[in-house]
XYZ file of C-alpha atoms in Angstrom:
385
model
C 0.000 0.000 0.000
C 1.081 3.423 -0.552
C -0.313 7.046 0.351
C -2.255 8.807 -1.674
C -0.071 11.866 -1.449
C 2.603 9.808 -3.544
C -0.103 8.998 -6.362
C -2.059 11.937 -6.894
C -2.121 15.804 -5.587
C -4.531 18.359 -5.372
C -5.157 20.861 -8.309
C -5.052 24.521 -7.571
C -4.853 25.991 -10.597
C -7.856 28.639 -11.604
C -9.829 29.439 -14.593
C -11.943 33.222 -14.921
C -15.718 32.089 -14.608
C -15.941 34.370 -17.568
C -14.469 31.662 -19.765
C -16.974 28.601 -18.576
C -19.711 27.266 -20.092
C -22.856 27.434 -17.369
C -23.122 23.366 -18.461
C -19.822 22.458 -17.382
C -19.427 24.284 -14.533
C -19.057 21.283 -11.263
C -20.426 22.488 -7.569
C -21.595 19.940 -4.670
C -25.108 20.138 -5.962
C -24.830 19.073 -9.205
C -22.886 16.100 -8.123
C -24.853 13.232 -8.202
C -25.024 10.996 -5.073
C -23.631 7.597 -4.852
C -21.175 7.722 -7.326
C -23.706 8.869 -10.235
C -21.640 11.637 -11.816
C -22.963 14.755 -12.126
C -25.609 16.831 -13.735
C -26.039 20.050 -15.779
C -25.102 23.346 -13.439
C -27.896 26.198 -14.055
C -26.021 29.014 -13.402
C -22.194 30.044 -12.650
C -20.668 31.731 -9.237
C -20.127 35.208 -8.387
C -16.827 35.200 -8.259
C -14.112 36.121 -10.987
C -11.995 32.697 -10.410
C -12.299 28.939 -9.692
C -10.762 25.949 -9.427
C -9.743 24.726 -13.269
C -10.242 21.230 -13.677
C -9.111 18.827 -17.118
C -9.647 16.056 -18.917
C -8.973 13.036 -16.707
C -8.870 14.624 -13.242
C -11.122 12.954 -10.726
C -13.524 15.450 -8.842
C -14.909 14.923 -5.489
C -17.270 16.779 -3.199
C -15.510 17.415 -0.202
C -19.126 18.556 1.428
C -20.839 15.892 3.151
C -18.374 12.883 1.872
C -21.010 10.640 2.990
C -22.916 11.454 -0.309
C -20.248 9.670 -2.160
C -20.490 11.892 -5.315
C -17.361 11.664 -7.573
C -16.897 12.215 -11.283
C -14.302 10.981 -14.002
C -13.613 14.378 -15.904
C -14.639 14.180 -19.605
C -13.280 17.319 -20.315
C -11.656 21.121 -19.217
C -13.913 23.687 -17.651
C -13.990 24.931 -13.828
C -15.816 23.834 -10.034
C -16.234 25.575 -6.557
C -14.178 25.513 -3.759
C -16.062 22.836 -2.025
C -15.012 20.348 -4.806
C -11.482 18.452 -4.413
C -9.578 18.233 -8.062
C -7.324 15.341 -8.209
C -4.627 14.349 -10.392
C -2.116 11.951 -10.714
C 1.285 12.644 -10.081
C 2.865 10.877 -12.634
C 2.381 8.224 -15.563
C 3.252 5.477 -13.450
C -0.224 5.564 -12.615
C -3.249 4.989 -14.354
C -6.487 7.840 -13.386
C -9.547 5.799 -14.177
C -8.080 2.754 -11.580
C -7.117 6.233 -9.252
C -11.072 7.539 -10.019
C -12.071 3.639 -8.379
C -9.836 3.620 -5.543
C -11.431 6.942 -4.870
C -14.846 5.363 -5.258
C -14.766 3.292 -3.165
C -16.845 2.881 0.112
C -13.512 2.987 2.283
C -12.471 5.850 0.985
C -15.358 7.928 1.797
C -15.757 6.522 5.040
C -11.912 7.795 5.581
C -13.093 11.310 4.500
C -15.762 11.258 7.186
C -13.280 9.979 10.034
C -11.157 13.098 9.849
C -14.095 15.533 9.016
C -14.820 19.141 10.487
C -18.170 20.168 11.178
C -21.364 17.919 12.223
C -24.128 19.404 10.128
C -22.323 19.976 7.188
C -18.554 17.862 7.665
C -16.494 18.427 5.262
C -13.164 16.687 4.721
C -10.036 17.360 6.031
C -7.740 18.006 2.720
C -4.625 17.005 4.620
C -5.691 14.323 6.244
C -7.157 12.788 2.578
C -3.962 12.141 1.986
C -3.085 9.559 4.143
C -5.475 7.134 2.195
C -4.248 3.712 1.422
C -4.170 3.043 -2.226
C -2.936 -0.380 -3.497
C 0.448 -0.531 -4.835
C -0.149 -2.246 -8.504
C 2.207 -1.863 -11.570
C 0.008 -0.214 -13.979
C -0.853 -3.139 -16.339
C -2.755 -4.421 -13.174
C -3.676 -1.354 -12.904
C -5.454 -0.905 -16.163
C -7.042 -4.400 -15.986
C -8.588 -3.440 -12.730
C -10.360 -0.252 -14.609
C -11.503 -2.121 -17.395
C -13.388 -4.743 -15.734
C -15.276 -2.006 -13.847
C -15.605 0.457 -16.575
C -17.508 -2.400 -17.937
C -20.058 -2.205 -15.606
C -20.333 1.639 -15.879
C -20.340 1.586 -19.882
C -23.457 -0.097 -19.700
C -25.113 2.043 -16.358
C -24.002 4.806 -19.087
C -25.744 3.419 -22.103
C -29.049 3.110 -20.301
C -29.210 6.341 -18.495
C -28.704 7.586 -22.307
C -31.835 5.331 -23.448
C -33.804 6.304 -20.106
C -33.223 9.849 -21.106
C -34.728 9.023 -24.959
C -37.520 7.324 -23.657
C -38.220 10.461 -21.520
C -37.992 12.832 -24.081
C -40.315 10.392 -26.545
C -43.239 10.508 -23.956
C -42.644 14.577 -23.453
C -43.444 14.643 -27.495
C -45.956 12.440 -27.451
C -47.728 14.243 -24.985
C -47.011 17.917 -26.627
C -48.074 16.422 -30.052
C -51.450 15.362 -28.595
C -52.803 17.855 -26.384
C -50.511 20.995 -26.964
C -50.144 20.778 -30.985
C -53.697 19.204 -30.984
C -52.168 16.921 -33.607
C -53.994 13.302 -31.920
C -55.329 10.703 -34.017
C -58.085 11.687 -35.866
C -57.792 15.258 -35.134
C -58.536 16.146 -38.795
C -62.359 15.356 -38.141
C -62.740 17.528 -35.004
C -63.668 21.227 -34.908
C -61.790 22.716 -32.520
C -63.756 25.886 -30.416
C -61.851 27.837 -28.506
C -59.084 26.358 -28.236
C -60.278 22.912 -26.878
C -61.361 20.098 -29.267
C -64.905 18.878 -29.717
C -65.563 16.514 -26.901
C -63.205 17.666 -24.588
C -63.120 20.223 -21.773
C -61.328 22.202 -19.633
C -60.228 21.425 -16.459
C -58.367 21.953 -13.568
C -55.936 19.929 -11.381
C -57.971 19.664 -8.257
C -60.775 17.993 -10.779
C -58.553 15.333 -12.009
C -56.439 14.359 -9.192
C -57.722 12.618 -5.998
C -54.546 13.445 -3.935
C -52.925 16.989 -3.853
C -50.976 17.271 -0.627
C -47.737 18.902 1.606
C -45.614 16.073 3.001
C -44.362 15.571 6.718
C -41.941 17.220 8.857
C -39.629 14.365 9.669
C -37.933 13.446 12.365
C -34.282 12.092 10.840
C -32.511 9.249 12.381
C -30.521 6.815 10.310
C -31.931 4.129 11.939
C -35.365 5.300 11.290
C -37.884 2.561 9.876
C -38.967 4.792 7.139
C -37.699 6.698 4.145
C -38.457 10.556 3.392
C -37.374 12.159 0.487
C -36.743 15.812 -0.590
C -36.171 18.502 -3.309
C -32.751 17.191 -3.616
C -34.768 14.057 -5.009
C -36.674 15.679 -7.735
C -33.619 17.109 -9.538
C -34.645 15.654 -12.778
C -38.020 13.946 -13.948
C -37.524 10.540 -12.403
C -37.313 10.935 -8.880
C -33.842 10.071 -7.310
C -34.820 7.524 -3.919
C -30.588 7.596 -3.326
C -30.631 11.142 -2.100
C -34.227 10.183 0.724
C -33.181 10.292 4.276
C -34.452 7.847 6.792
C -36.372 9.208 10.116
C -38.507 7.769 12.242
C -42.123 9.879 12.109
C -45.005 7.466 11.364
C -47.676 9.174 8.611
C -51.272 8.268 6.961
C -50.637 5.664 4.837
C -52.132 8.495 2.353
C -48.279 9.980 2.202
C -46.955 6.770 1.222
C -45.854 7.444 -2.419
C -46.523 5.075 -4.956
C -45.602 3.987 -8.429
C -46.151 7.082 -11.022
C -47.293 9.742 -8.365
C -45.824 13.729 -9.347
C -43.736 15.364 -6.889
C -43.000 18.791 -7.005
C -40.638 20.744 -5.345
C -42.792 23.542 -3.057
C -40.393 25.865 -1.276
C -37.201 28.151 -1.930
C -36.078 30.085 -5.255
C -33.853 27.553 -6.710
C -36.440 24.682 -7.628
C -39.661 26.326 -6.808
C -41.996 24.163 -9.217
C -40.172 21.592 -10.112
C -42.030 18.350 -11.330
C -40.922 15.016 -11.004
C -42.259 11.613 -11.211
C -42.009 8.502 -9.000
C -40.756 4.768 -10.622
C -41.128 1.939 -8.984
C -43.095 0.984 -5.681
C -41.067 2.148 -1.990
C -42.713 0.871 0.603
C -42.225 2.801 4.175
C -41.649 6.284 1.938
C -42.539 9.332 2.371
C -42.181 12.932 1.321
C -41.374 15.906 3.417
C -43.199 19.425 3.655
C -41.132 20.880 1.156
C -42.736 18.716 -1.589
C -46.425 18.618 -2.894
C -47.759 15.567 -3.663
C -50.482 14.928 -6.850
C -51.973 11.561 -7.560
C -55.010 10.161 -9.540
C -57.009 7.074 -9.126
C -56.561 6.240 -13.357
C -54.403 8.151 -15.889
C -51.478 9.071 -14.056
C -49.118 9.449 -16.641
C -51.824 11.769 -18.328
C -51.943 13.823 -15.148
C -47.996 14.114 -14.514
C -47.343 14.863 -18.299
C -50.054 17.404 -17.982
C -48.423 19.066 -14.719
C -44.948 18.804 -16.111
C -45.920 20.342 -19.099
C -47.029 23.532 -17.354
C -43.396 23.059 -14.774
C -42.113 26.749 -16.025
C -45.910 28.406 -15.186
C -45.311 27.081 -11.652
C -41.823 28.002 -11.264
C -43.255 31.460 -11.699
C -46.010 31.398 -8.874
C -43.740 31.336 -5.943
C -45.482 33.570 -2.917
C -43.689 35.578 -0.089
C -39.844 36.604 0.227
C -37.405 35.480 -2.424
C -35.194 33.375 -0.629
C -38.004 31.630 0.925
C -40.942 31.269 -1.431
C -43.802 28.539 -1.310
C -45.929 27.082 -3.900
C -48.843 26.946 -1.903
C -51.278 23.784 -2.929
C -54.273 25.916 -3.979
C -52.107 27.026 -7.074
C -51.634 23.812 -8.008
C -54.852 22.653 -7.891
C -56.180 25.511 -9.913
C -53.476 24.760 -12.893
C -55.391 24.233 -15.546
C -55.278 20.949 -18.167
C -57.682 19.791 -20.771
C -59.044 16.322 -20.611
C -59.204 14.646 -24.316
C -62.423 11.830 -24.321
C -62.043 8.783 -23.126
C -60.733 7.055 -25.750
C -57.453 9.625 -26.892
C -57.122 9.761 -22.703
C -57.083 5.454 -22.786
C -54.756 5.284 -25.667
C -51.959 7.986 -24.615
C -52.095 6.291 -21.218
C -51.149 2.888 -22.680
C -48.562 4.490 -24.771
C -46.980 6.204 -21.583
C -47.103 3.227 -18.987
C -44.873 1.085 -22.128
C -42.704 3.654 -22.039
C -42.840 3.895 -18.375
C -42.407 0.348 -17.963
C -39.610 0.832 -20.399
C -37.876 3.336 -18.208
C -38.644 1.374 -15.054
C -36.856 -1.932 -16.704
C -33.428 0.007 -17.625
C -33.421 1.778 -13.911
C -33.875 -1.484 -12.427
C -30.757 -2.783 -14.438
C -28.899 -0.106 -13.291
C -29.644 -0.889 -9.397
C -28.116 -4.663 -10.459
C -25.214 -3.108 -12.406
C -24.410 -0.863 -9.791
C -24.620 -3.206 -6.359
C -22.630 -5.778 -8.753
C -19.864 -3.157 -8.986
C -20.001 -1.819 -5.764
C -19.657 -5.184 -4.364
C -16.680 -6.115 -6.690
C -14.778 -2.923 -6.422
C -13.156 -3.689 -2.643
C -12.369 -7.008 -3.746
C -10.113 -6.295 -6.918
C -8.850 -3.193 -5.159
C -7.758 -6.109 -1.839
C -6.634 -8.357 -3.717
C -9.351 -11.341 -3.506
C -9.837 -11.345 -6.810
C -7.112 -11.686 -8.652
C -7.051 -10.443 -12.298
């Protein structure tokens, strides 16, 4: 075993936030938990400079470490403070086994044992340093990598085919009931706006369910799972980044399979619409998130929410920094409900491609826990390669 210090170092060079792309700009919160990369930034820092990182440098939030969110650079651009650049010190190493040594559950549990702070720990940069790495000639090295970039290659492939699939049903339901282009609209008259046989609606009328979730009571050996904003970061909701506490609720605020979430309070993702995949049983939501189900047609109703996400971002009430999308406006949003038969057939079109989407994130689960368990053993030694 050697030190990390004698494989990799920090990088402190900077980069003038005038010269990033908003896209490729890396903070803490658009790293993804548990070792699932990163996502698009939405807007860049105040401040003139940042850290610069490259092509091949292994990021790492140093906020929190028990998040586990790391990143294998694609490319050059710039992060915050609160993110740790590393890159190897010489060629005698190779970075993509250095970005799995650094994934691994040992590592971030090292990170936590010599962190500052108890709300918010963050890591102590010096002591990092005195990680453990394996001392393998690089061939090994290089095997090592490519057995588990295997396993990410294909996580990678189907978060690209999850993202298609999401994008088909978004079309599908703008081409019906935005463009007004369903089948057989060439034999309706359309009055007013709304098709023959239709009619105008509001949330409240189609949804059985529109409620504020719990204020939990966190313990991580609660019996039952909460999540958060952080969760509905993207359409499908995230379950990695719930928190478990111990609060029992109406079995009412149990989410279930294709309920919409939507982020309720602050500036930053004030209206926000997500949906839920898959069944969680002992899960709940806090009172930062609005829940909206229906008895039939949920895909209808969430693609119908979703598709008015920017109208709600915009009806935040009280101070900026701490506005609230109260439940009434929700209710009131308005959707147009097609007859029974478009409203059947765009359902069954959205739960295949739900099912669809439900299928690849389940493979990913498997593809990840098979990593995550084989990671500590190549990196030990009990598999040999």
């Amino acid at each position: 075993m050697i030190e990390l210090r004698n494989v990799a170092h920090y990088v402190t060079d900077r980069i003038g936030v005038t010269k990033l792309k908003v896209e490729e700009y890396i903070t803490t919160d658009n790293m993804v938990a548990n070792r699932g990369g990163i996502k698009e930034c939405e807007s860049l820092p105040r401040a003139s400079t940042v850290t610069r990182y490259d092509f091949g440098d292994i990021l790492v939030s140093n906020i929190r470490p028990y998040f586990k969110k790391i990143w294998y650079s694609n490319r050059a651009s710039g992060c915050s403070n609160d993110v740790l650049v590393f890159r190897k010190n010489d060629d005698s190493w190779d970075t993509k086994f250095l970005y799995y040594v650094l994934s691994q559950d040992a590592f971030f549990d090292f990170m936590m044992s010599g962190a500052n702070g108890t709300k918010m720990p963050r890591g102590n940069k010096k002591a990092i340093l005195d990680f453990s790495v394996p001392d393998f000639d690089l061939e090994k090295q290089r095997r090592i990598a490519d057995i588990l970039s295997t396993y990410d290659n294909l996580i990678e492939n189907n978060q690209k085919q999850i993202k298609l699939l999401e994008e088909a049903a978004q079309r599908l339901y703008k081409e019906w009931f935005v463009d007004l282009r369903f089948p057989g609209h060439e034999h309706v008259k359309v009055i007013d706006g709304v098709p023959e046989g239709w009619r105008k609606a509001t949330v409240s009328d189609f949804a059985t369910v529109v409620e504020r979730g719990i204020t939990p009571s966190y313990s991580d050996s609660g019996k039952y799972l909460v999540i958060n904003q952080k969760c509905i970061r993207q359409s499908i909701m995230d379950i990695s980044l719930a928190r478990r506490q111990t609060k029992k609720y109406v079995e009412e605020l149990n989410i279930e399979e294709s309920d919409t979430v939507i982020c309720s309070t602050g500036s930053g993702t004030l209206g926000r619409v997500g949906q839920v995949f898959g069944e969680y049983a002992n899960t709940t939501f806090d009172s930062h998130v609005t829940l909206v189900r229906s008895i039939e047609y949920k895909n209808f109703l969430y693609h119908s929410i979703k598709n008015q996400e920017s109208y709600l971002m915009g009806m935040g009430r009280g101070s900026t920094n701490q506005q609230e999308l109260y439940r009434d406006v929700i209710e009131r949003a308005s959707i147009g409900i097609p007859n029974e038969i478009i409203l059947s057939r765009f359902e069954m079109m959205a739960i295949k491609l739900h099912e669809r989407i439900t299928s690849l994130s389940s493979q990913n689960s498997l593809l990840l826990e098979a990593r995550d368990r084989l990671l500590p053993k190549l990196m030990s030694g009990e598999i040999e390669v």
